mmCIF file of C-alpha atoms and ligand atoms in Angstrom:
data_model
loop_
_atom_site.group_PDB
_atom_site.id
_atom_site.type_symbol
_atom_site.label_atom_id
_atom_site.label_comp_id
_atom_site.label_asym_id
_atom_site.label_seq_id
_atom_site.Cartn_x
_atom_site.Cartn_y
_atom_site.Cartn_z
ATOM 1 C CA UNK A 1 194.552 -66.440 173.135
ATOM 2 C CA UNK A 2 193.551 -68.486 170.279
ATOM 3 C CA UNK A 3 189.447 -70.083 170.592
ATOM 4 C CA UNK A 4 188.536 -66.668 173.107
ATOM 5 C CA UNK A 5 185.531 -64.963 172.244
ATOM 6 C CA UNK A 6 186.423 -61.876 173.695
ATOM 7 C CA UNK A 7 189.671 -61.822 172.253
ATOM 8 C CA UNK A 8 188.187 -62.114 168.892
ATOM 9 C CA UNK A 9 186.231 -59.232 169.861
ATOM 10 C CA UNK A 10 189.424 -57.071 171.149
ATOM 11 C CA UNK A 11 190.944 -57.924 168.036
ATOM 12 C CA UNK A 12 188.160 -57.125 166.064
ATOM 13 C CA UNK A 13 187.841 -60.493 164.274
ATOM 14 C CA UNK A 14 184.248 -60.701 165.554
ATOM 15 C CA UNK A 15 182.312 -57.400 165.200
ATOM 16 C CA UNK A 16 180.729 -55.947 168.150
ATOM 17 C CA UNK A 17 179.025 -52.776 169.296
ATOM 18 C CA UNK A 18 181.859 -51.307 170.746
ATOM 19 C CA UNK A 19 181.273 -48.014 172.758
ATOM 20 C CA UNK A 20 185.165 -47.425 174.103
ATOM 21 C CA UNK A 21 187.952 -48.892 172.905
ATOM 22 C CA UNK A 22 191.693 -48.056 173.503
ATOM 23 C CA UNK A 23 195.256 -49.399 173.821
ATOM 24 C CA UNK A 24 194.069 -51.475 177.159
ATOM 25 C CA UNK A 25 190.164 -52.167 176.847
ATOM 26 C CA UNK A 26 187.433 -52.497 174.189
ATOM 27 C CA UNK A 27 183.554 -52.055 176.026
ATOM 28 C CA UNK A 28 180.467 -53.520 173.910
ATOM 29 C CA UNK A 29 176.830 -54.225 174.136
ATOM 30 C CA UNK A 30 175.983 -57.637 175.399
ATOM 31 C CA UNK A 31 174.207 -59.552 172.351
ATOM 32 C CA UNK A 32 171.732 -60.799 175.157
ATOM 33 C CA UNK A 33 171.249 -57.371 177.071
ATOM 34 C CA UNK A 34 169.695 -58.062 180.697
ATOM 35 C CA UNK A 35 168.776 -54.412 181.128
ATOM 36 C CA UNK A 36 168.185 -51.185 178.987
ATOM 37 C CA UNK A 37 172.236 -50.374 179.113
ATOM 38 C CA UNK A 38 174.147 -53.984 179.140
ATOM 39 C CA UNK A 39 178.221 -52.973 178.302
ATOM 40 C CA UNK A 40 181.036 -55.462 178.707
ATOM 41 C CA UNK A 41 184.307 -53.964 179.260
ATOM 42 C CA UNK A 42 187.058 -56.032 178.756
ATOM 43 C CA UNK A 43 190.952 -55.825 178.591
ATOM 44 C CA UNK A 44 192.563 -56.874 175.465
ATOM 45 C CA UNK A 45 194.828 -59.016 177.093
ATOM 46 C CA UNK A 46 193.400 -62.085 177.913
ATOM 47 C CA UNK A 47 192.767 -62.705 181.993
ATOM 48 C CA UNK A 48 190.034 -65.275 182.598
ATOM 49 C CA UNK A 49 188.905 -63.406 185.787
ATOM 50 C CA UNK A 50 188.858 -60.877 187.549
ATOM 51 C CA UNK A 51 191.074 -62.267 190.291
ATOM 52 C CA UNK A 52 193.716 -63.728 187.578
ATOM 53 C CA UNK A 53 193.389 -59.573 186.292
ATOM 54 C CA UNK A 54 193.897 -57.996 189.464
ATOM 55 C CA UNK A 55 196.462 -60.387 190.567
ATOM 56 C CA UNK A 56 198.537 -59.949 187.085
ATOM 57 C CA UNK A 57 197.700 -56.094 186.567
ATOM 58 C CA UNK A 58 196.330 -54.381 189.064
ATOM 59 C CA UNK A 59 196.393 -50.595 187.571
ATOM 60 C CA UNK A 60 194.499 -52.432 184.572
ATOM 61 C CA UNK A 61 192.018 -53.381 186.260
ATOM 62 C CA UNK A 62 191.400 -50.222 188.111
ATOM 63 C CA UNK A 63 191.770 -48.499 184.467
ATOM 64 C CA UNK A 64 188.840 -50.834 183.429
ATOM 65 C CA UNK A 65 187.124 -50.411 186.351
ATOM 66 C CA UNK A 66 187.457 -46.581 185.673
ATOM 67 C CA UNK A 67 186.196 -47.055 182.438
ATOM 68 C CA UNK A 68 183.188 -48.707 183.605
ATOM 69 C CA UNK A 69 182.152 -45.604 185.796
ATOM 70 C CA UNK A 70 182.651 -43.498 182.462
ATOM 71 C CA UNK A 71 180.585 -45.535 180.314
ATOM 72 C CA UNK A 72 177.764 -45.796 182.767
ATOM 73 C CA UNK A 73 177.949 -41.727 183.180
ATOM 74 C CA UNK A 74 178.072 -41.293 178.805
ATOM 75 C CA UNK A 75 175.302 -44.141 178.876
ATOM 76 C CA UNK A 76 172.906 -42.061 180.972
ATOM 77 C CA UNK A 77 172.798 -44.757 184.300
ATOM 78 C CA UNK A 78 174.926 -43.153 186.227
ATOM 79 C CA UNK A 79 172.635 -40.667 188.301
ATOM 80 C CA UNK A 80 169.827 -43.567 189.173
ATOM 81 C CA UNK A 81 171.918 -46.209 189.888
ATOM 82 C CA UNK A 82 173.762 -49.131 188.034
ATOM 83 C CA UNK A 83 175.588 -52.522 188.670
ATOM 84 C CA UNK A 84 179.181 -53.477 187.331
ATOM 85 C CA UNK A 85 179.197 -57.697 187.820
ATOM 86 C CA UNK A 86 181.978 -60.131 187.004
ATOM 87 C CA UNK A 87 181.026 -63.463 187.560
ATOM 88 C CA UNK A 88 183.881 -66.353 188.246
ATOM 89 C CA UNK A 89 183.043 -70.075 187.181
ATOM 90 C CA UNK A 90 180.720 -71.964 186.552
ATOM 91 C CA UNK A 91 178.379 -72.083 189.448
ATOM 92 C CA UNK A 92 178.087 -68.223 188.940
ATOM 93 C CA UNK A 93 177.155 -68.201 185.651
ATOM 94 C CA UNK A 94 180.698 -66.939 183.671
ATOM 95 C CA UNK A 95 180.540 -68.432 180.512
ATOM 96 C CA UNK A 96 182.987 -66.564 178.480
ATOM 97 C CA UNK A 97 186.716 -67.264 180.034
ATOM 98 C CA UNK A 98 188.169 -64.669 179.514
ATOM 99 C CA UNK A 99 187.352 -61.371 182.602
ATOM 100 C CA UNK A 100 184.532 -59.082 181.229
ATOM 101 C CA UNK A 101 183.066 -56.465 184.014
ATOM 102 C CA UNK A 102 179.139 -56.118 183.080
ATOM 103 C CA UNK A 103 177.846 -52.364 182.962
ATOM 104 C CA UNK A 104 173.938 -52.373 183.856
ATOM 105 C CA UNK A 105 171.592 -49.977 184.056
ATOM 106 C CA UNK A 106 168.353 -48.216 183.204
ATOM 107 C CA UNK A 107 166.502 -50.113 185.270
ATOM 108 C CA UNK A 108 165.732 -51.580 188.743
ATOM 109 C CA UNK A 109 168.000 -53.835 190.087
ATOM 110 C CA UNK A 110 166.885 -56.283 192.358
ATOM 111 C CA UNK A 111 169.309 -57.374 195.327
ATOM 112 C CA UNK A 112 170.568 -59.614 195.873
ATOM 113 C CA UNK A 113 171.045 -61.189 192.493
ATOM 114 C CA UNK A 114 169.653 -64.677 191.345
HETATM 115 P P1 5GP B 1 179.105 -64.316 181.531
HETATM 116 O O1 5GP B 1 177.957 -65.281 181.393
HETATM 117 O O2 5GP B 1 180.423 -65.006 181.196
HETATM 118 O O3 5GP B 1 179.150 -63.554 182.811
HETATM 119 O O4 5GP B 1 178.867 -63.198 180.439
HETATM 120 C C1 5GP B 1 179.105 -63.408 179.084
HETATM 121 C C2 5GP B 1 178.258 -62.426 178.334
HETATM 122 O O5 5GP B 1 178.720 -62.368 176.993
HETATM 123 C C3 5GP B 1 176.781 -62.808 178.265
HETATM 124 O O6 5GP B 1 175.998 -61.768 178.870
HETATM 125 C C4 5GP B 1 176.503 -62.961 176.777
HETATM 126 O O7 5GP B 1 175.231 -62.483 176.401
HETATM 127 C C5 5GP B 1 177.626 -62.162 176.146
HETATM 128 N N1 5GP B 1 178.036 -62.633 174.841
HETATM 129 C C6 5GP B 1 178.280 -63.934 174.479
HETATM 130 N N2 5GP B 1 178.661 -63.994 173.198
HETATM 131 C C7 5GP B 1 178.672 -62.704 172.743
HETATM 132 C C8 5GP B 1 179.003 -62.136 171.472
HETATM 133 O O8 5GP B 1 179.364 -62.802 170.505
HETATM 134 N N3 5GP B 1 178.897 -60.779 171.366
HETATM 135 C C9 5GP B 1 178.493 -60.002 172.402
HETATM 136 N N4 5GP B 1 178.416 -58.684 172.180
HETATM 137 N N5 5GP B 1 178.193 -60.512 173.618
HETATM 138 C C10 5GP B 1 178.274 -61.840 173.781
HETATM 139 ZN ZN1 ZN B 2 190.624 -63.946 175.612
#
């Protein structure tokens, strides 16, 4: 989609820190990390969320979802806990349209969130 973000990012138009990518997803650091390990993993097709991805592709989204796991074991947060968060709209803070699942980790994680 033309004026994404993220899809510049899956395309590679905009560089990123990318720690996976593959024929379905691309995962990079946040620019604004909330916590020690902040990843965004994102499909290169563009979904805005997460309920427009698993509605339109659900093996996708478990393959991202999968992903997610992975990244948080090769980032080190997988044995003391982590958080995978996709926020929808406005009111919960998604400000990128287009469905990114937030790895985060290496530290503690209040609950619930703000
Ligand atoms: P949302 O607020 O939509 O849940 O999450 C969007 C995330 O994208 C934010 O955590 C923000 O820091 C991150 N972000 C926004 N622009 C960029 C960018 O150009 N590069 C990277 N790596 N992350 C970005
Ligand atoms: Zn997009």
């Amino acid at each position: 989609m033309s004026d994404c973000l993220f899809c510049a990012i899956a395309s590679g138009d905009i560089p990123a820190d990318v720690v996976h990518a593959d024929d379905d997803m691309v995962a990079f650091r946040d620019i604004n990390p909330q916590a020690p390990v902040h990843v965004l993993v994102i499909p290169r097709a563009h979904h805005a969320t997460a309920a427009e991805l698993g509605a339109a592709d659900p093996a996708l989204a478990g393959r991202l979802l999968e992903a997610a796991g992975r990244i948080a074991e090769a980032e080190g947060v997988a044995a003391t806990g982590y958080r995978v968060v996709t926020n929808t709209g406005e009111g919960a803070g998604q400000s990128v349209h287009h469905v990114h699942f937030h790895v985060l980790g290496g530290r503690d994680l209040t609950w619930p969130p703000g």
